[in-house]
mmCIF file with all atom_site columns, C-alpha atoms and ligand atoms in Angstrom:
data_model
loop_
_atom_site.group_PDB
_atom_site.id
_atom_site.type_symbol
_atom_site.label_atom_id
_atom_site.label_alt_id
_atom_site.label_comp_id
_atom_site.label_asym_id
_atom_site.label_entity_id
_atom_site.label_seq_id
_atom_site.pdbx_PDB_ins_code
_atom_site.Cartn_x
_atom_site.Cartn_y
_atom_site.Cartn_z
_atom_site.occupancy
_atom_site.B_iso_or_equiv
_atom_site.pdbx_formal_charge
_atom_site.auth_seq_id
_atom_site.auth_comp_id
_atom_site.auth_asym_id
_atom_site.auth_atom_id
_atom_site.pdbx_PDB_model_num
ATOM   1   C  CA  . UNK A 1 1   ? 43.843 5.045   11.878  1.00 62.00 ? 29  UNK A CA  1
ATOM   2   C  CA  . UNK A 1 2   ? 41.970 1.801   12.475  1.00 71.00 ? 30  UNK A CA  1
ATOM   3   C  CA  . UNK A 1 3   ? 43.611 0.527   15.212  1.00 67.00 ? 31  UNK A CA  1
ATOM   4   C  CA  . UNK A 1 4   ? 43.795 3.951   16.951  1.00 64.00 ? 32  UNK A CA  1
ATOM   5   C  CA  . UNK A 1 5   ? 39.838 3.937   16.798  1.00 63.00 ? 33  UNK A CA  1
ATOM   6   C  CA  . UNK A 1 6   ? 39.918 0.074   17.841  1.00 64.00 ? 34  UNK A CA  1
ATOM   7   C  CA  . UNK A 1 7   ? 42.318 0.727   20.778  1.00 59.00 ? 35  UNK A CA  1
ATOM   8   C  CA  . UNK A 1 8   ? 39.907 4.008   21.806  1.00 58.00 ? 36  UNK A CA  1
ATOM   9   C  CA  . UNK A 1 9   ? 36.999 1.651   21.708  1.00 59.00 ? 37  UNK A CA  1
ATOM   10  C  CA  . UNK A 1 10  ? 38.914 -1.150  23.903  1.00 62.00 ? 38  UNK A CA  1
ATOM   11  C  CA  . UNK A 1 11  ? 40.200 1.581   26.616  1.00 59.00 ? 39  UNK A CA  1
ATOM   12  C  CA  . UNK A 1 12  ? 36.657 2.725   26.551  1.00 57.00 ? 40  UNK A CA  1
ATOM   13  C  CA  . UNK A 1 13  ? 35.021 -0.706  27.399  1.00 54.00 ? 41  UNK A CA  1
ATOM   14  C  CA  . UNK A 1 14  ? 37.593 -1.062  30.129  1.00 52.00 ? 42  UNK A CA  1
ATOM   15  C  CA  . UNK A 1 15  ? 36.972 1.563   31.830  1.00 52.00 ? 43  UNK A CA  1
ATOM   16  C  CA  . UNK A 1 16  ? 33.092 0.951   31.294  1.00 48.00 ? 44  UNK A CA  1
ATOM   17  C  CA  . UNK A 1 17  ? 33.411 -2.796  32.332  1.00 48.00 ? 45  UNK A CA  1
ATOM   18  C  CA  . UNK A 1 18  ? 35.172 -1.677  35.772  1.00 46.00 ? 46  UNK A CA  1
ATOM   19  C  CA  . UNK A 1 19  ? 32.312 0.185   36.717  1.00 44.00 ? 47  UNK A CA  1
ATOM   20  C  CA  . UNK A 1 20  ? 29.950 -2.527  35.612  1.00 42.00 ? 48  UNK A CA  1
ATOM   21  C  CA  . UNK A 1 21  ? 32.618 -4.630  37.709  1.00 42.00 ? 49  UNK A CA  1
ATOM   22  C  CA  . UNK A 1 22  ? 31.621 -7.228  34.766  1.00 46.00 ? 50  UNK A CA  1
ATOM   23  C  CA  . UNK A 1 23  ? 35.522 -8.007  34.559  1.00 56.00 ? 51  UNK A CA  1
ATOM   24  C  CA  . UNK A 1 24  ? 35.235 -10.812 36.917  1.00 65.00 ? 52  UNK A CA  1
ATOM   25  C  CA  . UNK A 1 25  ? 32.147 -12.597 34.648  1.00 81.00 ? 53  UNK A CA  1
ATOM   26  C  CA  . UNK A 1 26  ? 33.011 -16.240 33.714  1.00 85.00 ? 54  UNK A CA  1
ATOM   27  C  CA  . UNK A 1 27  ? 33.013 -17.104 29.671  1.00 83.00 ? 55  UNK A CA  1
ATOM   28  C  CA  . UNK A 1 28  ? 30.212 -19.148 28.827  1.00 86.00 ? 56  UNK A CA  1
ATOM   29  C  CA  . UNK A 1 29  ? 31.451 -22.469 27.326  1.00 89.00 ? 57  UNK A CA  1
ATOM   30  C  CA  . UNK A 1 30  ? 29.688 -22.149 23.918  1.00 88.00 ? 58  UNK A CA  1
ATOM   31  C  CA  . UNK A 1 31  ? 30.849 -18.772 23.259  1.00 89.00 ? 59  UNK A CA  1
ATOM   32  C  CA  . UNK A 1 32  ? 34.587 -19.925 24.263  1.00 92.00 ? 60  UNK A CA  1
ATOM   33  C  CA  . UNK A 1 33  ? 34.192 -22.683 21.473  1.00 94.00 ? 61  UNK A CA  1
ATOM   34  C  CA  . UNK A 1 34  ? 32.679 -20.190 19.146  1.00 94.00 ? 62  UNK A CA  1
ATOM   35  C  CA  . UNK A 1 35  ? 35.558 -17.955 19.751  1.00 95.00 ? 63  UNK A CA  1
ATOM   36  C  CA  . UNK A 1 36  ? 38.119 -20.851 19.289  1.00 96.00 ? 64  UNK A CA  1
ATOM   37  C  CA  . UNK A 1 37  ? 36.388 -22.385 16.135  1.00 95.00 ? 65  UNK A CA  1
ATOM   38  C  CA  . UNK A 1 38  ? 36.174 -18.870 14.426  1.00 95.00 ? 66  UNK A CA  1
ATOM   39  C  CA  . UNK A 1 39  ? 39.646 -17.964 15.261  1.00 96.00 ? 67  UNK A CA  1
ATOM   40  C  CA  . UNK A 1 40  ? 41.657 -21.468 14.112  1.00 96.00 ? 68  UNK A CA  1
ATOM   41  C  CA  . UNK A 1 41  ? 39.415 -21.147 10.843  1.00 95.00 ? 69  UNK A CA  1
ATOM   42  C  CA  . UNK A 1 42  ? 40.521 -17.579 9.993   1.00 95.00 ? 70  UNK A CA  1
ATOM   43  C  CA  . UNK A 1 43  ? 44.161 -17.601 10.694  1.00 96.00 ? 71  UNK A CA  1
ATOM   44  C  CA  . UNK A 1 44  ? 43.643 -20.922 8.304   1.00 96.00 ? 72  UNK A CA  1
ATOM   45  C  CA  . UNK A 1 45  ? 42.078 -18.337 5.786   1.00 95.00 ? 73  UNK A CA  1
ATOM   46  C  CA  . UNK A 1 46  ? 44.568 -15.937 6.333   1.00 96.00 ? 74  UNK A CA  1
ATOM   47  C  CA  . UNK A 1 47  ? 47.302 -18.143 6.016   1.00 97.00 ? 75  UNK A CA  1
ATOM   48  C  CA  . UNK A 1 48  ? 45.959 -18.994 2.577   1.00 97.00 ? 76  UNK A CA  1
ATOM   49  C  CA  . UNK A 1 49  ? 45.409 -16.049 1.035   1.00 97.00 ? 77  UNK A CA  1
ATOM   50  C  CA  . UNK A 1 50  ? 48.842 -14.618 1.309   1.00 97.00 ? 78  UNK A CA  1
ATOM   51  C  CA  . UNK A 1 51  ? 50.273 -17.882 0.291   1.00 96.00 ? 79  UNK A CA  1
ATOM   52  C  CA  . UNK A 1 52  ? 48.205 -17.468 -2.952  1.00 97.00 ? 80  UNK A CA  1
ATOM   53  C  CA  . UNK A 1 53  ? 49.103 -14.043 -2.909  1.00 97.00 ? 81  UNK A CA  1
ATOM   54  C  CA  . UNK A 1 54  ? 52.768 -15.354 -2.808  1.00 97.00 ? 82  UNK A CA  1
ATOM   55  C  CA  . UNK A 1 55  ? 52.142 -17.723 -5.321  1.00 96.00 ? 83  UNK A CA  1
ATOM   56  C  CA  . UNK A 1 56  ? 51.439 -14.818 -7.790  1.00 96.00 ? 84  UNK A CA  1
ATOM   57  C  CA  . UNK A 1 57  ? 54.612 -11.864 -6.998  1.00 96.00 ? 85  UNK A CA  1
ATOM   58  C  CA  . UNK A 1 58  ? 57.306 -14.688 -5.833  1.00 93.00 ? 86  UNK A CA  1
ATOM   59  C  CA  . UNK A 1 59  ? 58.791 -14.421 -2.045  1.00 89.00 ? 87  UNK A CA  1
ATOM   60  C  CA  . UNK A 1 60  ? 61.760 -12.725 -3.735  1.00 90.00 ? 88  UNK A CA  1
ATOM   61  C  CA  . UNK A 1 61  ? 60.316 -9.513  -4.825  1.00 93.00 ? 89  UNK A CA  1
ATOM   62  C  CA  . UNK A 1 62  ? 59.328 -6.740  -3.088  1.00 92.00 ? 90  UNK A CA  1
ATOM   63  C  CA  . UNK A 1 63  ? 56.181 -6.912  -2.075  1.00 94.00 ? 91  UNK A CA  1
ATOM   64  C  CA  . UNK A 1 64  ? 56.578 -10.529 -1.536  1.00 94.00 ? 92  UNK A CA  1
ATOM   65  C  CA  . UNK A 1 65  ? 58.790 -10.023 1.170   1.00 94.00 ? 93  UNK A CA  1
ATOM   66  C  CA  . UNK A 1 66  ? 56.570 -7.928  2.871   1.00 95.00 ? 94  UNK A CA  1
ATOM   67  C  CA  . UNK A 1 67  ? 53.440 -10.241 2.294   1.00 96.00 ? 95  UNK A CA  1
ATOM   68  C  CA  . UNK A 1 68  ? 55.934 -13.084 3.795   1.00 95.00 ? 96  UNK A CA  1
ATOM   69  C  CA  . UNK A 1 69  ? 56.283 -10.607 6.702   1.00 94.00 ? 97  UNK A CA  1
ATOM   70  C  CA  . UNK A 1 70  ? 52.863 -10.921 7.404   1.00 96.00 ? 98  UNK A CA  1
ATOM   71  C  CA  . UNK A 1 71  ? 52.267 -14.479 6.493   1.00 96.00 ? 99  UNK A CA  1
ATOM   72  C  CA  . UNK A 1 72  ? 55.017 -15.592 8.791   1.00 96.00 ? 100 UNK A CA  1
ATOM   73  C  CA  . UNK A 1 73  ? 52.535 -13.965 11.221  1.00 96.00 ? 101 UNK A CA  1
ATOM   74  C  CA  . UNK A 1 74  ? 49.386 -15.836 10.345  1.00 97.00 ? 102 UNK A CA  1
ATOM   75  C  CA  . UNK A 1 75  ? 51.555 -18.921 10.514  1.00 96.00 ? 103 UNK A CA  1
ATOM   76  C  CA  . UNK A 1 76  ? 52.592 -18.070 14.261  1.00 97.00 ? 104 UNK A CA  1
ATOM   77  C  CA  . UNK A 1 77  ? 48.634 -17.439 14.718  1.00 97.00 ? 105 UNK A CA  1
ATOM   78  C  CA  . UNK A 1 78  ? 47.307 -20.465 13.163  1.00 97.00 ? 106 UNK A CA  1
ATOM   79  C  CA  . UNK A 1 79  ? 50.168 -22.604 15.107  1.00 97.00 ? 107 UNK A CA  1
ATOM   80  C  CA  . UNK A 1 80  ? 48.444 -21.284 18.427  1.00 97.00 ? 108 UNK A CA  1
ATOM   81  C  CA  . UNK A 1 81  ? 45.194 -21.950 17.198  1.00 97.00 ? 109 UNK A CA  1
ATOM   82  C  CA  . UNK A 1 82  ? 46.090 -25.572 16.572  1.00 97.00 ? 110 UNK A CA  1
ATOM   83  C  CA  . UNK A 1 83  ? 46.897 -25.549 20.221  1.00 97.00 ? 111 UNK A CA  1
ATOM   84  C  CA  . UNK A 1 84  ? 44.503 -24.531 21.542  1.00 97.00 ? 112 UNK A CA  1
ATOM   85  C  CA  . UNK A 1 85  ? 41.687 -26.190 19.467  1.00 96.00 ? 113 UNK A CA  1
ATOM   86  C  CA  . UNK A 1 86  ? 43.316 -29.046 20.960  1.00 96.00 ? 114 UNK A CA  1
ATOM   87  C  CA  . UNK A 1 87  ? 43.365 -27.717 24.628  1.00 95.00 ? 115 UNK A CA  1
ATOM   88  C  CA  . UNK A 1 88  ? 40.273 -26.298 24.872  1.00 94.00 ? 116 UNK A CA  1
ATOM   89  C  CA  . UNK A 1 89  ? 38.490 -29.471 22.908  1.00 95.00 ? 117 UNK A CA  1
ATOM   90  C  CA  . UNK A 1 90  ? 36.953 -27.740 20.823  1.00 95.00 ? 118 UNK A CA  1
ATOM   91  C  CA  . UNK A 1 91  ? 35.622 -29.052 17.161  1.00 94.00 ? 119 UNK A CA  1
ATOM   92  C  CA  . UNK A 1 92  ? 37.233 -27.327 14.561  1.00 95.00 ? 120 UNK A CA  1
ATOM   93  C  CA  . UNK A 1 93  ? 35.203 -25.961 11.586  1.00 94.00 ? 121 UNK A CA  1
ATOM   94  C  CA  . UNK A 1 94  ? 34.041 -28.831 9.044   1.00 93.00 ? 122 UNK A CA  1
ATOM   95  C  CA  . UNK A 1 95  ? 34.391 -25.975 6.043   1.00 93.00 ? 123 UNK A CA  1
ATOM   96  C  CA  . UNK A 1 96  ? 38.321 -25.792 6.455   1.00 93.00 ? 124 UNK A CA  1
ATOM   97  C  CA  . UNK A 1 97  ? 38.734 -27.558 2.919   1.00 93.00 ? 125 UNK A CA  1
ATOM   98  C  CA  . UNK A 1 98  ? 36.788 -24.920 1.743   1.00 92.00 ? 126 UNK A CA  1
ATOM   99  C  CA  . UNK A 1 99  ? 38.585 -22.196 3.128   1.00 93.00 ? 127 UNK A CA  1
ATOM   100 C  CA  . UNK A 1 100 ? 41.316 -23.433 1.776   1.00 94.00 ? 128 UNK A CA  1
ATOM   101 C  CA  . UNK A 1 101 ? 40.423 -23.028 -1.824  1.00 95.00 ? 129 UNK A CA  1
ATOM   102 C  CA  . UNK A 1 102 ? 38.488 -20.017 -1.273  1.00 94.00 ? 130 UNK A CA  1
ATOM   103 C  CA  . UNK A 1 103 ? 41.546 -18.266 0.703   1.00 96.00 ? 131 UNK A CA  1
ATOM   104 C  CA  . UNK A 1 104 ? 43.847 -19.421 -1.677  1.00 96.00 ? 132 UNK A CA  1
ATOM   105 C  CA  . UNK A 1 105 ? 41.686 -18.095 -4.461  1.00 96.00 ? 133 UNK A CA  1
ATOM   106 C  CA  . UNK A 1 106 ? 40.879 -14.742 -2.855  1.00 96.00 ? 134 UNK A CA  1
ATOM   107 C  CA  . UNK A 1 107 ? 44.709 -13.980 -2.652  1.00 97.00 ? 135 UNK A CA  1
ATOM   108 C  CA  . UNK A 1 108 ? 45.576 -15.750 -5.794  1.00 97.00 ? 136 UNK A CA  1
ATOM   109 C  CA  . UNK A 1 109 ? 42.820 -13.532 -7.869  1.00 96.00 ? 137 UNK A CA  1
ATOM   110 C  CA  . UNK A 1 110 ? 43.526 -9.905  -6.188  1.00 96.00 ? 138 UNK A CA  1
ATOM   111 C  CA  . UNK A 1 111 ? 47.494 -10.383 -6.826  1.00 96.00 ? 139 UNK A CA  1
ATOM   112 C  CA  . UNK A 1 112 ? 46.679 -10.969 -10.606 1.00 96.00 ? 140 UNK A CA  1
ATOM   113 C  CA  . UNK A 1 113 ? 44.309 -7.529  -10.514 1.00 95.00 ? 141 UNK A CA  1
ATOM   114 C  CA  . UNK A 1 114 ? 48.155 -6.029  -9.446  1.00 95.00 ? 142 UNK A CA  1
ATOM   115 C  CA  . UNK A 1 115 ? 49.633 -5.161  -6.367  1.00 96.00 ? 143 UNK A CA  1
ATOM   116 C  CA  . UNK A 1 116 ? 47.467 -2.679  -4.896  1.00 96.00 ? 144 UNK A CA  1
ATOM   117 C  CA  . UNK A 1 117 ? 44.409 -4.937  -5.189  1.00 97.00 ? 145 UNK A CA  1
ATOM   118 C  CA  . UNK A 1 118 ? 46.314 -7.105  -3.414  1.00 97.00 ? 146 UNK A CA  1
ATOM   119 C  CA  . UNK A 1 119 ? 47.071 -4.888  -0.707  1.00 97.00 ? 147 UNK A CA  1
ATOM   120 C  CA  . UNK A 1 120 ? 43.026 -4.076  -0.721  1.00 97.00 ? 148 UNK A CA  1
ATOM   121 C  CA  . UNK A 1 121 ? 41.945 -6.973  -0.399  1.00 97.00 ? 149 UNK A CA  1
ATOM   122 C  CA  . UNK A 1 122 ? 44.536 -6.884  3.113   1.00 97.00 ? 150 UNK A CA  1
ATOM   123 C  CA  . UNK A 1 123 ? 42.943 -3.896  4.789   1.00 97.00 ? 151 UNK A CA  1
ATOM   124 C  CA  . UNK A 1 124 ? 39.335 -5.110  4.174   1.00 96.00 ? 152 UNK A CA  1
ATOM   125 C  CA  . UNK A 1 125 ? 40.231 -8.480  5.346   1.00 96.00 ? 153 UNK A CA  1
ATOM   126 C  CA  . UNK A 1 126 ? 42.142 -7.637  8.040   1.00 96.00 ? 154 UNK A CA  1
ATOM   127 C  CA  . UNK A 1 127 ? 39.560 -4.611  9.134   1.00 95.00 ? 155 UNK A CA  1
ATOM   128 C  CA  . UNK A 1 128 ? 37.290 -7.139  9.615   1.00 95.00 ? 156 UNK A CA  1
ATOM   129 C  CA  . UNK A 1 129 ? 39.530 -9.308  12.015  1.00 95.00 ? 157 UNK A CA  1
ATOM   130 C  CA  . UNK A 1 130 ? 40.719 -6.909  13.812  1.00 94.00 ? 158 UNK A CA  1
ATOM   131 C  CA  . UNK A 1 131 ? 37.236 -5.696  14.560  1.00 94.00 ? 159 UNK A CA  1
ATOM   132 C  CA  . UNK A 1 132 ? 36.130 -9.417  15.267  1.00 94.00 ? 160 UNK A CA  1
ATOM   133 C  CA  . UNK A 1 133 ? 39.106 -9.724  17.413  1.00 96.00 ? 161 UNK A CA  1
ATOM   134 C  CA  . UNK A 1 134 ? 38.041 -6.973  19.394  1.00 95.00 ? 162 UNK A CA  1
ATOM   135 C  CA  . UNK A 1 135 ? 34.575 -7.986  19.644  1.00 93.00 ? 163 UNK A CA  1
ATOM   136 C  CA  . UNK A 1 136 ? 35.242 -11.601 21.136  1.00 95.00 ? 164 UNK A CA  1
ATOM   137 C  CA  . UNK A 1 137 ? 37.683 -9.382  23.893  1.00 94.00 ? 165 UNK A CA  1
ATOM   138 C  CA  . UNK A 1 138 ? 34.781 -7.762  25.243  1.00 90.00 ? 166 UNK A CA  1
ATOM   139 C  CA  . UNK A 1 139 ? 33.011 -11.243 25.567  1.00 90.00 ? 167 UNK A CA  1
ATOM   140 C  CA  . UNK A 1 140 ? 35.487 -12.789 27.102  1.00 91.00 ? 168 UNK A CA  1
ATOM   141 C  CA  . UNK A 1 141 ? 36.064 -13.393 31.372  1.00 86.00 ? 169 UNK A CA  1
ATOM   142 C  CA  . UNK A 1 142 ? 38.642 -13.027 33.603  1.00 88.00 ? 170 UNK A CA  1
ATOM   143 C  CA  . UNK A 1 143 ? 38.043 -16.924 33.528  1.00 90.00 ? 171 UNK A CA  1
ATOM   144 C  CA  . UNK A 1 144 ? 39.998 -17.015 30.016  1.00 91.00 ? 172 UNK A CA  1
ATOM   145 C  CA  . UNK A 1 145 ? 43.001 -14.024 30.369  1.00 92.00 ? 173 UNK A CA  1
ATOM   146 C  CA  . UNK A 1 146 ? 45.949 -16.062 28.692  1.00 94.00 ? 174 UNK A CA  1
ATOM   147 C  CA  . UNK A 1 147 ? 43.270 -16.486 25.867  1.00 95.00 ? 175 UNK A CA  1
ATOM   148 C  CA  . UNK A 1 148 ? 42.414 -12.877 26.043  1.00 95.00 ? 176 UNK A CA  1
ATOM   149 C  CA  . UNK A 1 149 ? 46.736 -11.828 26.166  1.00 96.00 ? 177 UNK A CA  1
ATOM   150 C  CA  . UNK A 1 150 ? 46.689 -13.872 23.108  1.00 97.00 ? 178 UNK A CA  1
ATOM   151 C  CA  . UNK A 1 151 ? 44.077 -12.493 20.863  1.00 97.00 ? 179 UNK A CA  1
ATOM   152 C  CA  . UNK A 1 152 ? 45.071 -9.257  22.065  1.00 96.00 ? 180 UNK A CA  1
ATOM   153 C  CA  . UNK A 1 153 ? 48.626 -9.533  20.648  1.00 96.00 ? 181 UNK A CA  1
ATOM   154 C  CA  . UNK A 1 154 ? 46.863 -11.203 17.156  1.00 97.00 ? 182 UNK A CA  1
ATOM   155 C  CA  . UNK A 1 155 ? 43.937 -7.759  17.176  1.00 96.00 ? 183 UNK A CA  1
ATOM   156 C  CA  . UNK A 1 156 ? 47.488 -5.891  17.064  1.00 95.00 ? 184 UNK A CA  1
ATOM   157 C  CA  . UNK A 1 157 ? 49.883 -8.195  14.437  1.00 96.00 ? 185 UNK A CA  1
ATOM   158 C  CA  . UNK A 1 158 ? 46.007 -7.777  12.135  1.00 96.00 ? 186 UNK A CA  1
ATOM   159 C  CA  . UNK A 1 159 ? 45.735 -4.263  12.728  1.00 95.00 ? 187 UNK A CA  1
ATOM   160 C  CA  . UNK A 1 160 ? 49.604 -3.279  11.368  1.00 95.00 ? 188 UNK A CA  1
ATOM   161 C  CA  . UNK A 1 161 ? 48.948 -5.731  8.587   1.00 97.00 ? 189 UNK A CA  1
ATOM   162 C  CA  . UNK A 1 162 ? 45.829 -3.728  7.821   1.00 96.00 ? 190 UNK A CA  1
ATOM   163 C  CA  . UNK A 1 163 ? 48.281 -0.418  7.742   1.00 96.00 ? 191 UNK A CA  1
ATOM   164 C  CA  . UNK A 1 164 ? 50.753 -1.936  5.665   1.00 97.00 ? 192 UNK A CA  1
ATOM   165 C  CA  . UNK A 1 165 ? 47.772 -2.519  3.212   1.00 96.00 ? 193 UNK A CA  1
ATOM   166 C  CA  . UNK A 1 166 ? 47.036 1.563   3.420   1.00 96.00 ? 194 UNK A CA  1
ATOM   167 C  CA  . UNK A 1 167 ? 50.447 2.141   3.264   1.00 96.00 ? 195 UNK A CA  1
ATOM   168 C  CA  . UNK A 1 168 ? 50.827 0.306   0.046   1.00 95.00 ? 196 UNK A CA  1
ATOM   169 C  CA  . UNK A 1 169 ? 48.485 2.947   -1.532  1.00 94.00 ? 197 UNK A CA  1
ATOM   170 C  CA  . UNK A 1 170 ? 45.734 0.175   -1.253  1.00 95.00 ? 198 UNK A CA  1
ATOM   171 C  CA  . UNK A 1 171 ? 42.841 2.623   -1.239  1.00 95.00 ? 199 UNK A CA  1
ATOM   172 C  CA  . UNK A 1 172 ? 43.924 3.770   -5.068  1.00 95.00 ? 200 UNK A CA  1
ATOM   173 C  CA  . UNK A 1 173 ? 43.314 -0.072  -6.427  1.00 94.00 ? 201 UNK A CA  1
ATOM   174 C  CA  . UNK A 1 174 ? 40.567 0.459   -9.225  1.00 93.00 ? 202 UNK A CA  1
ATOM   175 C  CA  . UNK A 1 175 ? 37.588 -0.263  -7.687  1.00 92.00 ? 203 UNK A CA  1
ATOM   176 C  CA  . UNK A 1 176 ? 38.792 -0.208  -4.230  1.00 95.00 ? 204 UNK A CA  1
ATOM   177 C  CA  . UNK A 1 177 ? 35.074 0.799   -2.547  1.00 94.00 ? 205 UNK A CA  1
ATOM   178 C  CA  . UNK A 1 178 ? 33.157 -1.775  -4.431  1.00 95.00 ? 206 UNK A CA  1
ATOM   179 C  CA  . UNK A 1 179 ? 36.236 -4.848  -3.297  1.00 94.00 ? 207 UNK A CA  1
ATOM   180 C  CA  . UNK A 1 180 ? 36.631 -3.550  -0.173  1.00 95.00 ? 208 UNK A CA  1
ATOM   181 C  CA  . UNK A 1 181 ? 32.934 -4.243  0.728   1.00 95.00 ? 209 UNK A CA  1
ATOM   182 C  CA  . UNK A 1 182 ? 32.659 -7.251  -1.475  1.00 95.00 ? 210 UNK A CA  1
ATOM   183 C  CA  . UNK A 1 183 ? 35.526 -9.050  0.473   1.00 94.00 ? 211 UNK A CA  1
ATOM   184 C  CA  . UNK A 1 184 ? 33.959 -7.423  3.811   1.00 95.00 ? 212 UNK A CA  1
ATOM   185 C  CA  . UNK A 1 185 ? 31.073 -8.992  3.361   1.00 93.00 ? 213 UNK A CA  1
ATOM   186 C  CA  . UNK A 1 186 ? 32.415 -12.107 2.263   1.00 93.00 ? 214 UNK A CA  1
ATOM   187 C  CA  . UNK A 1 187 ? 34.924 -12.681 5.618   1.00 91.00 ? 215 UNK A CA  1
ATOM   188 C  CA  . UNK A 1 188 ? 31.466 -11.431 7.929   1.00 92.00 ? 216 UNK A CA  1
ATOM   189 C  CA  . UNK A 1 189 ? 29.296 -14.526 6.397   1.00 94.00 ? 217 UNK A CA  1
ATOM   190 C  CA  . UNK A 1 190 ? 32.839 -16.889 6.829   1.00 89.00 ? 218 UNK A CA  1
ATOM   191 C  CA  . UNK A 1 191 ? 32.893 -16.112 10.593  1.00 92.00 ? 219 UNK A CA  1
ATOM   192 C  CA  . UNK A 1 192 ? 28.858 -16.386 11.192  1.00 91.00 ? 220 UNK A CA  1
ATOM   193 C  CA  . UNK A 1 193 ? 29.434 -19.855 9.170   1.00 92.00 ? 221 UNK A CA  1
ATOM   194 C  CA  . UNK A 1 194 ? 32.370 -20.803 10.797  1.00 89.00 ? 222 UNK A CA  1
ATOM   195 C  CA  . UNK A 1 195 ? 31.385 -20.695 14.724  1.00 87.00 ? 223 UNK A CA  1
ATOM   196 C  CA  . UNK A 1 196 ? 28.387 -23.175 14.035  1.00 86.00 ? 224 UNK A CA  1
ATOM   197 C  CA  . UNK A 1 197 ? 29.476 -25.121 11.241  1.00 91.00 ? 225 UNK A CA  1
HETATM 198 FE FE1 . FE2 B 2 .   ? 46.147 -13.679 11.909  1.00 52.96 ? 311 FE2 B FE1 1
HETATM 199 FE FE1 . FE2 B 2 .   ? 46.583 -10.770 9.487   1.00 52.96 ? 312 FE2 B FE1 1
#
């Protein structure tokens, strides 16, 4: 459902942006290095929290698997990132050791609630990247469109991992309204501190 509304929303802004013939605007440098900074941080996060959430049901089981279906994602995202941090020059986040820990424990503490508090804390995480992905699409130029291919493919691999979650009967965890906004909130003020810090 998500990324039907997200891909609406993107098709819309197209269309919208032709008009405007603001397609051919050129990315301003400190929102590219925003953009960058954000992005390697949060595929770090990401690739934390399912390894904690790995660390708790075992790669072998069932729902392992599928977590390591999506981690093996986040790895392929973050390995990008790397590059491009480097490309690009930009200076990555100074708060990655604490992203590590907090990812870590964010995945680590919603696998021991069971598995569909695992898969909750997925779609509310992932929500808000694939959002945030598609936010930093409609700031981006013509200047940047390998960047843009890129994130565009990532928006996607975020929004099925967000299904999976809903698929996994996520939205019956106990408590699932008050977690989902909890770890909402909690991934919005990581991005805000991550593109400055
Ligand atoms: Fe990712
Ligand atoms: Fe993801």
């Amino acid at each position: 459902m998500l990324s039907i509304y997200i891909k609406i929303m993107a098709s819309k802004k197209k269309k919208t942006s032709k008009k405007n013939s603001s397609s051919n605007k050129i990315t301003n440098r400190e929102v590219l290095e925003e953009i960058i900074r954000v992005d390697h941080a949060g595929e770090y996060g990401a690739t934390k929290i399912y390894d904690g959430q790995i660390a708790i049901f075992g790669k072998n089981s069932k729902l392992g698997k599928t977590i390591q279906h999506m981690a093996d994602q986040e790895q392929e995202h973050i390995e990008k990132f790397n590059e491009l941090i480097l490309e690009h020059r930009v200076r990555p986040t100074a708060l990655l050791p604490l992203w590590n820990i907090a990812g870590f424990a964010l995945g680590a503490s919603t696998a021991l609630m069971g598995e569909k508090a695992a898969m909750a804390c997925t779609v509310a995480v992932e929500k808000v990247i694939g959002e945030h992905y598609q936010e930093q699409l409609n700031l981006l130029g013509d200047d940047h469109k390998d960047l843009k291919k890129t994130i565009s493919k990532f928006r996607d691999d975020e929004l099925e991992h967000h299904d999976i979650g809903i698929e996994h009967d996520a939205e019956n965890a106990p408590g699932y309204k008050v977690m989902s906004k909890v770890i909402e909130l909690g991934c919005k003020t990581a991005i805000a501190i991550s593109k400055k810090v």
